[in-house]
Coordinates of C-alpha atoms in Angstrom, one line a residue:
M1 CA -16.7 -5.6 42.9
S2 CA -18.7 -6.1 39.7
A3 CA -17.1 -3.1 38.1
L4 CA -13.7 -4.6 39.0
R5 CA -14.6 -7.9 37.5
E6 CA -15.9 -6.2 34.4
S7 CA -12.8 -4.2 34.0
L8 CA -10.6 -7.2 34.6
G9 CA -12.4 -9.2 32.0
F10 CA -12.2 -6.4 29.5
L11 CA -8.4 -6.0 30.0
T12 CA -8.0 -9.7 29.6
S13 CA -9.7 -9.5 26.2
R14 CA -7.5 -6.6 25.2
L15 CA -4.3 -8.1 26.6
R16 CA -2.4 -7.3 23.3
Q17 CA -3.2 -3.6 23.3
V18 CA -2.9 -3.0 27.1
G19 CA 0.3 -5.1 27.4
I20 CA 2.6 -3.0 25.2
F21 CA 1.5 0.2 27.0
V22 CA 2.1 -1.3 30.4
A23 CA 5.5 -2.6 29.2
L24 CA 6.5 0.9 28.1
I25 CA 5.6 2.3 31.5
L26 CA 7.5 -0.5 33.3
I27 CA 10.6 0.0 31.1
V28 CA 10.6 3.7 31.7
L29 CA 10.3 3.3 35.5
L30 CA 13.1 0.6 35.5
F31 CA 15.6 2.8 33.6
Q32 CA 14.6 5.9 35.7
V33 CA 15.7 4.0 38.7
L34 CA 18.8 2.4 37.2
T35 CA 20.0 5.8 35.8
D36 CA 19.4 7.6 39.0
G37 CA 16.7 9.8 37.5
I38 CA 18.7 10.9 34.4
L39 CA 16.2 9.2 31.9
L40 CA 13.4 11.6 32.6
Q41 CA 15.4 14.8 32.9
P42 CA 14.0 17.5 30.5
Q43 CA 17.1 17.5 28.3
N44 CA 17.2 13.7 28.0
V45 CA 13.5 13.5 27.2
T46 CA 14.0 16.0 24.4
N47 CA 17.0 14.1 23.1
L48 CA 14.9 10.9 23.3
V49 CA 12.3 12.4 21.0
V50 CA 14.8 13.8 18.5
Q51 CA 17.1 10.8 18.4
N52 CA 14.2 8.4 17.6
S53 CA 12.1 10.6 15.3
Y54 CA 13.2 9.0 12.1
I55 CA 12.6 5.5 13.4
L56 CA 9.1 6.5 14.4
I57 CA 8.4 8.0 11.0
L58 CA 9.6 4.7 9.4
A59 CA 7.5 2.7 11.9
I60 CA 4.3 4.4 10.7
G61 CA 4.8 3.2 7.1
M62 CA 6.2 -0.2 8.2
V63 CA 3.2 -1.1 10.3
M64 CA 0.9 -0.4 7.4
V65 CA 3.0 -2.6 5.2
I66 CA 3.0 -5.4 7.8
I67 CA -0.7 -5.1 8.3
A68 CA -1.1 -5.8 4.6
G69 CA 1.0 -9.0 5.0
H70 CA 4.2 -7.6 3.4
I71 CA 7.6 -6.5 4.7
D72 CA 10.1 -3.8 3.6
L73 CA 13.8 -4.4 4.1
S74 CA 14.9 -1.4 2.1
V75 CA 13.7 1.6 4.1
G76 CA 17.1 2.1 5.8
S77 CA 18.9 2.2 2.5
V78 CA 16.2 4.4 1.0
A79 CA 16.6 6.9 3.9
G80 CA 20.3 6.9 3.4
F81 CA 20.0 7.4 -0.4
I82 CA 17.5 10.3 -0.1
G83 CA 19.8 11.9 2.5
A84 CA 22.6 11.7 -0.1
V85 CA 20.4 13.1 -2.8
A86 CA 19.5 16.0 -0.5
G87 CA 23.2 16.7 0.1
V88 CA 23.9 16.8 -3.6
M89 CA 20.9 19.1 -4.3
M90 CA 21.5 21.6 -1.5
V91 CA 25.3 21.6 -1.1
H92 CA 26.7 20.8 -4.5
W93 CA 23.9 22.2 -6.7
G94 CA 22.9 25.1 -4.5
W95 CA 19.2 24.3 -4.6
A96 CA 16.9 26.2 -2.1
W97 CA 15.6 24.0 0.7
W98 CA 12.0 24.6 -0.3
I99 CA 12.7 23.1 -3.7
A100 CA 15.0 20.3 -2.5
I101 CA 12.7 18.9 0.1
P102 CA 9.7 18.3 -2.2
A103 CA 12.1 17.0 -4.8
C104 CA 13.4 14.5 -2.3
L105 CA 9.9 13.4 -1.3
L106 CA 9.1 12.9 -4.9
M107 CA 12.2 10.8 -5.4
G108 CA 11.1 8.7 -2.4
A109 CA 7.7 8.2 -4.1
L110 CA 9.4 7.1 -7.3
V111 CA 11.5 4.6 -5.3
G112 CA 8.4 3.3 -3.7
A113 CA 6.6 3.1 -7.1
W114 CA 9.6 1.1 -8.5
Q115 CA 9.4 -1.5 -5.7
G116 CA 5.6 -1.5 -5.6
Y117 CA 5.4 -2.3 -9.3
W118 CA 7.5 -5.5 -8.9
I119 CA 5.5 -6.5 -5.9
A120 CA 2.0 -5.7 -6.9
Y121 CA 1.9 -6.2 -10.7
V122 CA 4.8 -8.6 -11.3
G123 CA 4.0 -10.7 -8.3
I124 CA 7.5 -11.0 -6.8
P125 CA 7.3 -11.3 -3.0
A126 CA 8.0 -8.1 -1.1
F127 CA 10.8 -9.8 0.9
I128 CA 12.8 -10.4 -2.3
V129 CA 12.0 -7.1 -3.9
T130 CA 12.9 -5.0 -0.8
L131 CA 16.0 -7.1 -0.1
A132 CA 17.2 -6.3 -3.6
G133 CA 16.2 -2.7 -3.0
M134 CA 18.3 -2.6 0.2
L135 CA 21.3 -3.6 -1.9
I136 CA 20.5 -1.3 -4.8
F137 CA 19.9 1.9 -2.9
R138 CA 22.8 1.3 -0.6
G139 CA 25.0 1.0 -3.7
L140 CA 23.4 4.2 -5.1
T141 CA 24.1 6.0 -1.8
L142 CA 27.8 5.1 -2.1
I143 CA 27.9 6.1 -5.8
T144 CA 26.1 9.4 -5.1
L145 CA 28.4 10.4 -2.2
K146 CA 31.5 8.8 -3.7
N147 CA 32.2 7.4 -0.3
Q148 CA 32.5 10.9 1.2
Q149 CA 30.2 12.8 3.5
I150 CA 28.5 16.0 2.4
T151 CA 28.2 18.9 4.8
P152 CA 26.9 21.4 5.9
F153 CA 23.2 21.7 5.2
P154 CA 21.2 24.9 5.2
D155 CA 19.8 26.1 8.6
E156 CA 16.2 25.6 7.4
L157 CA 16.7 21.9 6.8
R158 CA 18.7 21.5 10.0
A159 CA 15.7 22.9 11.9
L160 CA 13.7 19.9 10.7
G161 CA 16.0 17.4 12.5
G162 CA 17.1 19.4 15.6
G163 CA 15.3 22.7 15.7
F164 CA 12.6 24.0 18.1
L165 CA 9.5 26.1 17.9
P166 CA 10.2 29.7 18.8
D167 CA 9.9 30.8 22.4
I168 CA 7.1 33.3 22.6
T169 CA 8.4 34.6 25.9
G170 CA 11.8 35.4 24.6
G171 CA 13.5 33.1 27.1
T172 CA 12.3 35.1 30.1
S173 CA 10.0 32.4 31.6
V174 CA 10.9 29.2 33.4
L175 CA 8.6 27.3 31.1
E176 CA 8.3 27.7 27.3
W177 CA 4.6 28.7 27.1
L178 CA 4.0 27.8 23.5
T179 CA 4.8 24.2 24.4
V180 CA 2.5 24.4 27.4
I181 CA -0.3 25.7 25.2
L182 CA 0.2 23.0 22.6
G183 CA 0.5 20.2 25.3
V184 CA -2.7 21.3 27.2
G185 CA -4.6 21.8 24.0
G186 CA -3.5 18.4 22.7
T187 CA -4.5 16.7 26.0
A188 CA -7.9 18.3 25.9
A189 CA -8.4 17.2 22.3
I190 CA -7.5 13.6 23.1
L191 CA -10.0 13.5 26.0
F192 CA -12.7 15.2 23.9
Q193 CA -12.2 12.6 21.1
A194 CA -12.3 9.7 23.5
I195 CA -15.6 10.9 25.1
K196 CA -17.0 11.5 21.6
E197 CA -16.2 8.0 20.4
R198 CA -17.6 6.4 23.6
R199 CA -20.9 8.3 23.0
V200 CA -21.0 7.2 19.4
R201 CA -20.5 3.5 20.3
R202 CA -23.2 3.8 23.0
R203 CA -25.6 5.3 20.6
F204 CA -25.2 2.5 18.1
N205 CA -25.2 -0.2 20.9
L206 CA -21.6 -1.3 20.1
E207 CA -19.3 -3.0 22.6
N208 CA -17.8 -0.3 24.9
E209 CA -15.1 -0.1 27.5
P210 CA -16.2 -0.4 31.2
L211 CA -16.6 3.1 32.6
A212 CA -14.0 2.5 35.4
W213 CA -11.4 1.4 32.9
F214 CA -12.3 4.2 30.5
A215 CA -11.8 6.8 33.3
V216 CA -8.5 5.3 34.5
K217 CA -7.1 4.9 31.0
N218 CA -7.8 8.4 29.8
G219 CA -6.9 10.0 33.1
F220 CA -3.5 8.3 32.9
I221 CA -3.0 9.3 29.3
A222 CA -3.8 12.9 30.2
L223 CA -1.4 12.8 33.1
L224 CA 1.3 11.4 30.9
M225 CA 0.8 14.0 28.3
L226 CA 1.0 16.8 30.8
I227 CA 4.2 15.4 32.4
I228 CA 5.8 15.2 28.9
T229 CA 4.6 18.8 28.2
F230 CA 6.2 20.0 31.5
L231 CA 9.5 18.3 30.8
L232 CA 9.7 19.6 27.2
A233 CA 8.7 23.1 28.3
S234 CA 11.4 23.0 31.1
Y235 CA 14.2 22.7 28.5
R236 CA 14.0 24.3 25.1
G237 CA 10.4 23.7 24.2
T238 CA 8.8 21.7 21.4
P239 CA 11.1 20.1 18.8
V240 CA 10.0 20.8 15.2
V241 CA 10.2 17.1 14.4
L242 CA 7.7 16.3 17.2
I243 CA 5.1 18.5 15.4
V244 CA 5.9 16.6 12.2
L245 CA 5.4 13.3 14.1
A246 CA 2.2 14.4 15.7
V247 CA 0.7 15.4 12.4
L248 CA 1.7 12.1 10.8
V249 CA 0.2 10.1 13.7
I250 CA -3.1 11.9 13.5
V251 CA -3.3 11.7 9.7
Y252 CA -2.3 8.0 9.4
S253 CA -4.4 6.9 12.4
A254 CA -7.4 8.5 10.7
L255 CA -6.4 7.0 7.4
M256 CA -6.2 3.5 8.8
N257 CA -9.3 3.7 11.0
N258 CA -11.8 5.8 9.0
S259 CA -10.9 5.6 5.3
I260 CA -11.7 3.0 2.6
F261 CA -8.0 2.7 1.8
G262 CA -7.2 1.8 5.4
R263 CA -10.0 -0.8 5.6
H264 CA -8.7 -2.3 2.4
I265 CA -5.2 -2.7 3.9
Y266 CA -6.7 -4.6 6.9
A267 CA -8.8 -6.7 4.5
I268 CA -5.8 -7.7 2.4
G269 CA -3.7 -8.6 5.4
G270 CA -6.6 -10.6 7.0
N271 CA -7.4 -12.7 3.9
L272 CA -6.0 -11.8 0.5
H273 CA -8.3 -14.1 -1.5
A274 CA -11.4 -12.9 0.3
A275 CA -10.4 -9.3 -0.4
E276 CA -10.0 -10.0 -4.1
L277 CA -13.4 -11.8 -4.2
S278 CA -15.0 -8.9 -2.5
G279 CA -13.9 -6.6 -5.2
I280 CA -11.0 -4.9 -3.6
K281 CA -8.3 -3.9 -6.2
T282 CA -5.5 -5.5 -4.2
K283 CA -2.8 -4.7 -6.7
R284 CA -3.6 -1.0 -6.7
V285 CA -3.7 -0.9 -2.9
T286 CA -0.4 -2.7 -2.6
F287 CA 1.2 -0.4 -5.1
R288 CA 0.0 2.7 -3.3
L289 CA 1.2 1.2 0.0
F290 CA 4.8 1.0 -1.1
V291 CA 4.7 4.5 -2.7
N292 CA 3.6 5.7 0.7
M293 CA 6.4 3.8 2.3
G294 CA 8.9 5.4 -0.1
V295 CA 7.7 8.9 0.8
L296 CA 8.0 8.2 4.5
G297 CA 11.4 6.7 4.0
A298 CA 12.5 9.9 2.2
L299 CA 11.1 12.0 5.0
A300 CA 13.0 9.9 7.6
G301 CA 16.2 10.3 5.5
L302 CA 15.8 14.1 5.4
V303 CA 15.2 14.2 9.2
F304 CA 18.3 12.0 9.9
A305 CA 20.5 14.0 7.6
A306 CA 19.3 17.3 9.1
R307 CA 19.9 16.1 12.6
L308 CA 23.5 15.0 11.7
N309 CA 24.0 18.1 9.4
S310 CA 25.6 15.8 6.9
A311 CA 24.9 13.0 4.4
Q312 CA 27.0 10.0 5.2
P313 CA 27.7 6.8 3.2
A314 CA 26.6 4.7 6.1
G315 CA 23.4 6.7 6.7
G316 CA 20.3 4.7 7.4
T317 CA 22.2 1.4 8.2
G318 CA 20.0 -0.8 10.4
F319 CA 17.0 1.5 10.3
E320 CA 14.8 -1.1 8.7
L321 CA 15.4 -3.5 11.6
D322 CA 14.4 -0.9 14.2
A323 CA 11.3 0.0 12.3
I324 CA 10.2 -3.6 11.9
A325 CA 10.9 -4.3 15.6
A326 CA 8.8 -1.2 16.5
A327 CA 5.9 -2.5 14.5
F328 CA 6.0 -6.0 16.0
I329 CA 6.6 -4.9 19.5
G330 CA 3.7 -2.5 19.0
G331 CA 1.3 -5.4 18.4
A332 CA 1.4 -6.0 14.7
A333 CA 0.7 -9.6 13.8
V334 CA 3.3 -11.6 11.8
Q335 CA 0.7 -12.9 9.4
G336 CA -0.8 -9.5 8.8
G337 CA -4.3 -8.1 9.3
I338 CA -3.6 -6.7 12.8
G339 CA -1.8 -3.6 14.0
T340 CA -2.2 0.1 14.7
V341 CA -0.2 3.3 14.1
A342 CA -0.4 4.1 17.8
G343 CA 0.9 0.7 18.7
A344 CA 3.9 1.1 16.4
M345 CA 4.6 4.5 18.1
I346 CA 4.6 2.7 21.5
G347 CA 6.9 0.0 20.1
G348 CA 9.2 2.6 18.7
L349 CA 9.3 4.4 22.0
I350 CA 10.1 1.1 23.8
M351 CA 13.1 0.6 21.5
G352 CA 14.1 4.2 22.0
V353 CA 14.0 4.0 25.8
L354 CA 16.0 0.8 25.7
N355 CA 18.7 2.4 23.5
N356 CA 18.8 5.6 25.5
G357 CA 18.7 3.9 28.9
M358 CA 21.4 1.4 28.1
S359 CA 23.6 4.1 26.6
I360 CA 23.3 6.1 29.8
L361 CA 24.3 3.0 31.8
G362 CA 27.3 2.6 29.6
L363 CA 26.4 -0.8 28.1
G364 CA 28.3 -1.7 24.9
T365 CA 26.6 -2.2 21.6
D366 CA 27.1 -6.0 22.0
Y367 CA 24.8 -6.1 25.0
Q368 CA 22.4 -3.6 23.6
Q369 CA 21.9 -5.8 20.5
L370 CA 21.4 -8.8 22.7
I371 CA 18.8 -7.2 24.9
K372 CA 16.9 -5.7 22.0
G373 CA 16.8 -9.0 20.2
L374 CA 15.4 -10.7 23.3
V375 CA 12.7 -8.0 23.7
L376 CA 11.6 -8.5 20.1
L377 CA 11.5 -12.3 20.6
L378 CA 9.4 -11.9 23.7
A379 CA 7.1 -9.5 22.0
V380 CA 6.3 -12.0 19.2
A381 CA 6.1 -14.8 21.7
F382 CA 3.5 -12.8 23.7
D383 CA 1.6 -12.2 20.5
I384 CA 1.4 -16.0 19.9
F385 CA 0.6 -16.7 23.6
N386 CA -2.3 -14.2 23.3
K387 CA -3.7 -15.9 20.2
N388 CA -3.5 -19.3 22.0
R389 CA -5.2 -17.8 25.0
V390 CA -8.1 -16.5 22.9
G391 CA -8.4 -19.7 20.9
G392 CA -8.0 -22.0 23.9
T393 CA -5.4 -24.0 22.1
S394 CA -2.7 -23.8 24.8
K395 CA -2.8 -25.4 28.2
I396 CA -0.5 -22.7 29.6
A397 CA -2.8 -20.0 28.2
K398 CA -5.8 -21.7 29.6
A399 CA -4.3 -21.5 33.1
F400 CA -4.3 -17.7 32.8
S401 CA -7.8 -17.4 31.4
F402 CA -10.4 -15.4 33.2
R403 CA -14.2 -15.9 33.3
T404 CA -16.6 -13.2 34.0
K405 CA -20.2 -13.3 35.0
P406 CA -22.8 -13.2 32.2
P407 CA -23.5 -9.7 31.0
V408 CA -26.6 -7.9 32.0
P409 CA -29.3 -8.2 29.3
G410 CA -29.0 -5.2 26.9
E411 CA -25.4 -4.5 27.7
P412 CA -22.4 -5.8 25.7
A413 CA -20.3 -8.6 27.0
A414 CA -17.2 -7.4 28.9
A415 CA -14.7 -10.1 27.9
A416 CA -14.1 -13.3 25.9
T417 CA -14.4 -16.7 27.6
N418 CA -11.9 -19.4 26.7
G419 CA -13.3 -22.8 25.8
A420 CA -17.0 -23.5 25.5
P421 CA -19.3 -20.8 27.0
E422 CA -21.5 -21.6 29.9
S423 CA -25.2 -21.9 29.6
G424 CA -26.7 -18.4 29.0
Q425 CA -23.3 -16.8 28.8
S426 CA -22.4 -14.6 25.8
V427 CA -18.9 -14.7 24.3
T428 CA -17.2 -11.6 22.8
V429 CA -14.2 -12.2 20.5
P430 CA -11.5 -9.7 21.3
S431 CA -10.8 -7.1 18.6
G432 CA -7.2 -8.3 18.3
A433 CA -8.4 -11.7 17.0
A434 CA -10.4 -10.2 14.1
T435 CA -8.9 -10.2 10.7
K436 CA -10.0 -6.7 10.0
P437 CA -11.3 -3.8 12.1

């Protein structure tokens, strides 16, 4: 009973992080029922990954920008512009793919540097600069393509958007074994890292998850990974873009959690003036942040163009809205200072499942836009509700508050207590309420 109370108190203090993951599971189960099982068929799961890959790539950079207290409205136009540039380079000029891809990424970095300069060093708000960028690069896309699409792309680039890793069995096995090996290996690596981090936190006497919740959470994650592995291996194996996404998530999660640059981003978003007084070169960090966003925008543009096998004048339209929605649904705070790469991925998957599920059900774009808008609104409302619950400023939030018994001496407190603490009771502030990690 005490373990249950401890786990319940911990989950209450982590309502923001746990809530989005639970929401994803519930949405998947809902559409699995409504679509008569079509949603989780192997082919549809593969399509779900491929169709949302470029939004997930943009969401990685977008959540970093939002954590720092900025916004980028130009990423869709940048993606469309880089796709157009790639078409001109490879189709019209005959450049090899291994030259054109780095050139396009460099072009994306220059675009990010252009916008980052105006934001960081001139002091124009990011909203204005990127709004102008959205118009500028949409116009450049039309000028580059002359209002006509460019096709086809080389097979090597097309593999980036819709290709699969080679089948080591030559198609003779029911399952694609390279995918099985990668999936099982990735699951084992995730479990090993989780156990390692728990031991480190215990060694330094830091607040840790209750053992029961730790076991349930990681067991569920492992089961989910193995199910996805089985579904992918049952169709055509691992999409190339999924490997690209996995590498990006690992690299940027480590960057945000373990590097000085990542901690500076959180510090700037949490309190800009305090960050400046502490010696952080805020202008340099902001400039680099938008250069990074430009590179990720260019990569998303390449993936999108490769998937369609064409560069189109309308390419990238609306991508910025989906990326921003993914970041906010994934737990990023509107005022900055809070958010994770993993959360943005979950938010992007929620948007992807909604799009895919509603398309299978035959809902028109009018209803799809309505439902996605309501989901975004509810996600931000939940974020505000959670802050009020933590701060004790909402009567409604107080009605849902939980109290846990005082922690055993020598052990960290399991959860926060709303309002004034009782005598002898410790209070732990949830990590979601901090201004930096």
